[in-house]
Every structure is written in structure tokens, then in C-alpha cells.
Coordinates of N, CA and C in Angstrom, one line a residue:
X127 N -55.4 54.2 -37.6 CA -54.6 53.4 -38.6 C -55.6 52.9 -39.7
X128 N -55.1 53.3 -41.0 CA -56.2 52.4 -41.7 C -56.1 51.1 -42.3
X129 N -56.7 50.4 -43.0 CA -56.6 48.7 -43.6 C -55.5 48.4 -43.6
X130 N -54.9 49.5 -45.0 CA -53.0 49.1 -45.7 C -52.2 48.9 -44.3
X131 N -52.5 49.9 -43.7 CA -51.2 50.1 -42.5 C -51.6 48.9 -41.5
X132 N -52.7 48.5 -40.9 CA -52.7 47.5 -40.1 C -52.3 46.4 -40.8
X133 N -52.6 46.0 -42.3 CA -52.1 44.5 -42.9 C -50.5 44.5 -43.4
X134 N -50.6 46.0 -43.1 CA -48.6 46.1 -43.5 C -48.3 45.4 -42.2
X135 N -48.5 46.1 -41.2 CA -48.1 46.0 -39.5 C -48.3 44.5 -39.3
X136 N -49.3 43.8 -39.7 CA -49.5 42.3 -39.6 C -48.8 41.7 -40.3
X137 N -48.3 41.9 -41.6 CA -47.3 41.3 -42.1 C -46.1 41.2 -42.4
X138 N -45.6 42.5 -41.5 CA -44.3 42.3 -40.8 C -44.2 41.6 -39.6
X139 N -45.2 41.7 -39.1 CA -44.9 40.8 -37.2 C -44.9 39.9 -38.0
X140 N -45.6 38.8 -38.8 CA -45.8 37.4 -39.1 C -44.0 37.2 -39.8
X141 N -43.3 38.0 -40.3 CA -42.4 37.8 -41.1 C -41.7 37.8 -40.1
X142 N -41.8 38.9 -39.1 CA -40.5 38.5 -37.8 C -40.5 37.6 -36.8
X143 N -42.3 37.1 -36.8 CA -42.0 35.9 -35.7 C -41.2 34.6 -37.1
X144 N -41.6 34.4 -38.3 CA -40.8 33.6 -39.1 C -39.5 33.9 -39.5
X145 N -39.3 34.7 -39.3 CA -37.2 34.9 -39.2 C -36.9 34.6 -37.9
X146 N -37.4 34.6 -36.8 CA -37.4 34.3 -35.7 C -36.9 33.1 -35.1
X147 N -38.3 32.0 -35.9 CA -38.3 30.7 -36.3 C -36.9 29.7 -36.8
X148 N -37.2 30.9 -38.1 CA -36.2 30.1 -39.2 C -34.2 30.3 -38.1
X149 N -33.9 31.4 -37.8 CA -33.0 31.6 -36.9 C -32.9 30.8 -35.6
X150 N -33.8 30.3 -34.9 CA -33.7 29.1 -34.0 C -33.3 28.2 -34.6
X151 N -34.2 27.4 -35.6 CA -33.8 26.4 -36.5 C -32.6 26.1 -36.8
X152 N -32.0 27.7 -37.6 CA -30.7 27.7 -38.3 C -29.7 27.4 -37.1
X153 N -30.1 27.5 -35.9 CA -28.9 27.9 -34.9 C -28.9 26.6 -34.4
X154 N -30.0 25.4 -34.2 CA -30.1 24.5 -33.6 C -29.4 23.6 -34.7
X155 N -29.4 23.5 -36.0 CA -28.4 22.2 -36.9 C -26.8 23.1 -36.8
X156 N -26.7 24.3 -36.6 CA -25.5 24.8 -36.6 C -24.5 24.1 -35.2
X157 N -25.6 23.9 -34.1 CA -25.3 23.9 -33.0 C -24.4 21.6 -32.8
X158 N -25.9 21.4 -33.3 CA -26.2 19.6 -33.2 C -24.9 19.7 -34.0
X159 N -24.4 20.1 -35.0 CA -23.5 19.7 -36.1 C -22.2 19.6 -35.0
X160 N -21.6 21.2 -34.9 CA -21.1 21.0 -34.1 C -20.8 19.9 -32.5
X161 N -21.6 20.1 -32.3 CA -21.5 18.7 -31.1 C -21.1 17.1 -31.3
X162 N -22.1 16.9 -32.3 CA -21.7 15.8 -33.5 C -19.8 15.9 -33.6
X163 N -19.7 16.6 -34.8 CA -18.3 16.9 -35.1 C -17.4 16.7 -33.6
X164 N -17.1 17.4 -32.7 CA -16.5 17.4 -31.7 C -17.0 15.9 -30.2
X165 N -17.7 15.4 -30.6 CA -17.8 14.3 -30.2 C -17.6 12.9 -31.3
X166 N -17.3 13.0 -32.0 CA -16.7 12.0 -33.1 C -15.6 12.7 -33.2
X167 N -14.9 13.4 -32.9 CA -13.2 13.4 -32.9 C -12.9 12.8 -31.6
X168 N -13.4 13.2 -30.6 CA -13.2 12.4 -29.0 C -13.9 11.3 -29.2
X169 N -14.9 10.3 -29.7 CA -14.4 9.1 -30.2 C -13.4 8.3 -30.5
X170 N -13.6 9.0 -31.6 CA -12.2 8.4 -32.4 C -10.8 8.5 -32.0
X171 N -10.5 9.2 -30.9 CA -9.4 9.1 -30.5 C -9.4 8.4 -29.2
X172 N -10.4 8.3 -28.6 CA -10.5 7.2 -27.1 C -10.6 5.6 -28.0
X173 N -11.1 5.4 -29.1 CA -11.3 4.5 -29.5 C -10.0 3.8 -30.5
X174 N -9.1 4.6 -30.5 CA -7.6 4.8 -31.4 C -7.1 4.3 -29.9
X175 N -7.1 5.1 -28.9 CA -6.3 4.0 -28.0 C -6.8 3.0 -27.2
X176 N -8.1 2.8 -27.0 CA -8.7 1.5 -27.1 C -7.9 0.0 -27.9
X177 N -7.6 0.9 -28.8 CA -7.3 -0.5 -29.7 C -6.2 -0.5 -29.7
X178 N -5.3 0.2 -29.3 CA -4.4 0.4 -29.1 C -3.8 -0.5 -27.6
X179 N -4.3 -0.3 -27.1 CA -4.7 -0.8 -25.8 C -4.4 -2.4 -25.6
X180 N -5.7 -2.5 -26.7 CA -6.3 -4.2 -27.1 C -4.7 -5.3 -27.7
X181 N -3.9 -4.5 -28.7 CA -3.9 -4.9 -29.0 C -2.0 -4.8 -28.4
X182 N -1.7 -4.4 -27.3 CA -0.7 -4.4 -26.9 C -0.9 -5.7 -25.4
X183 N -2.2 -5.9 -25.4 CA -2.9 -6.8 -24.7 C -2.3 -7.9 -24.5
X184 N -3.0 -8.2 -26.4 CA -3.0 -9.6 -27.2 C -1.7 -9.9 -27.9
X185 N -0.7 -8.9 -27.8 CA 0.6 -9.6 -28.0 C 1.5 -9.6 -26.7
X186 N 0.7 -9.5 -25.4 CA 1.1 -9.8 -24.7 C 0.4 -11.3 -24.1
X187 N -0.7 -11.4 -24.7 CA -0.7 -13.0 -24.3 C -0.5 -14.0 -25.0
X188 N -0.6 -13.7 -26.3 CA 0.7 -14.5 -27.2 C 1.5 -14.7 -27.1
X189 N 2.4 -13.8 -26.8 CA 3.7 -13.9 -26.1 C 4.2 -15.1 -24.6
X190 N 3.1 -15.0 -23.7 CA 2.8 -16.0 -22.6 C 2.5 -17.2 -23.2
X191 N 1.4 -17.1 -24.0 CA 1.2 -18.6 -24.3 C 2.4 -19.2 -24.9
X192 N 2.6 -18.6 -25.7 CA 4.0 -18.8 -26.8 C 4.9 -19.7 -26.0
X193 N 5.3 -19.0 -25.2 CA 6.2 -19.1 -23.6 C 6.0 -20.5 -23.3
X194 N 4.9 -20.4 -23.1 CA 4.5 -21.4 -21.7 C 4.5 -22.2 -22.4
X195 N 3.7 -22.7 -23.6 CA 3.6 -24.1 -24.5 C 5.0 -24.4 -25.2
X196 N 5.7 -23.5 -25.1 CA 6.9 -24.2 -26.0 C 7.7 -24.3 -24.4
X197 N 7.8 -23.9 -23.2 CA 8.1 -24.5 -22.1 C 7.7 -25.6 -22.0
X198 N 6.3 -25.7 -21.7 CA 5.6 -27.2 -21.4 C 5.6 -28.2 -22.3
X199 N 6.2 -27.8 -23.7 CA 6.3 -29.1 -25.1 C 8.3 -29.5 -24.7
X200 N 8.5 -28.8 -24.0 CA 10.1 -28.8 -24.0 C 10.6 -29.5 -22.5
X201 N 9.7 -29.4 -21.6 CA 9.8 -30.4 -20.6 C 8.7 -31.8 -20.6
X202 N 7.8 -31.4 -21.5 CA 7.5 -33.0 -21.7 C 8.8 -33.7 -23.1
X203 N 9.1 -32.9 -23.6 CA 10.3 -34.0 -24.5 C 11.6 -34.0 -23.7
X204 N 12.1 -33.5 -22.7 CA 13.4 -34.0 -21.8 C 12.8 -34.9 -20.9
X205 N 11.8 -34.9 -20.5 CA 11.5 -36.0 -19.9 C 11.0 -37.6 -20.3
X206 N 10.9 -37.8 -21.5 CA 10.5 -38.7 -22.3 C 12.0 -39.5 -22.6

């Protein structure tokens, strides 16, 4: 083999281990993105009925207190 051909031959391996490279890379933000994306939609939807949740809670204890104080303000004025 002479010079040209061995520095051709060297500077394709170097070009294929860097497509190589660059192709892991590319595959690894393709990959993170996706996972990202599809775990912020399953967020957001455990966290939609979370609050959902919360807030069927808290008009259920309003509702009790509501109750109970306007009970307890209603037998302290019949008894007075």
C-alpha cells in the first residue's frame, strides 16, 4: 500500500468511528426526549387527578364543617 492509500484508509476509519459517535449522540437526545415527553404526559395526568382528588376532598370538608358549625351555632341559640 502506498502513503495516499494508507492516509485515505486512515481517514475513513477516523470518519467512521465519528459518524459512529455522532449516531450514538444523535440516538441518545432522540431517545432522553422521548422519555421526557412520555413521562410529562403521565405526570400530568396523575397530577390532573391528584387535584382532582384534592379538591373533591376539600369540598367535602367544607361541606362537614359547614354542617357541623351551623348545627352547633343552632343548638347553642335554641338553648339560650
Amino acid at each position: 500500500m502506498d502513503i495516499a492509500q494508507k492516509e485515505w484508509k486512515s481517514a475513513m476509519e477516523k470518519r467512521v468511528k465519528e459518524g459512529y459517535r455522532e449516531g450514538v449522540e444523535a440516538g441518545k437526545v432522540v431517545t432522553l426526549q422521548q422519555g421526557f415527553n412520555q413521562g410529562y404526559k403521565e405526570a400530568v395526568r396523575v397530577m390532573f387527578e391528584c387535584g382532582q382528588l384534592k379538591g373533591a376532598i376539600s369540598a367535602l370538608q367544607s361541606s362537614y364543617h359547614h354542617r357541623h358549625c351551623s348545627d352547633h351555632k343552632y343548638k347553642n341559640w335554641t338553648q339560650s
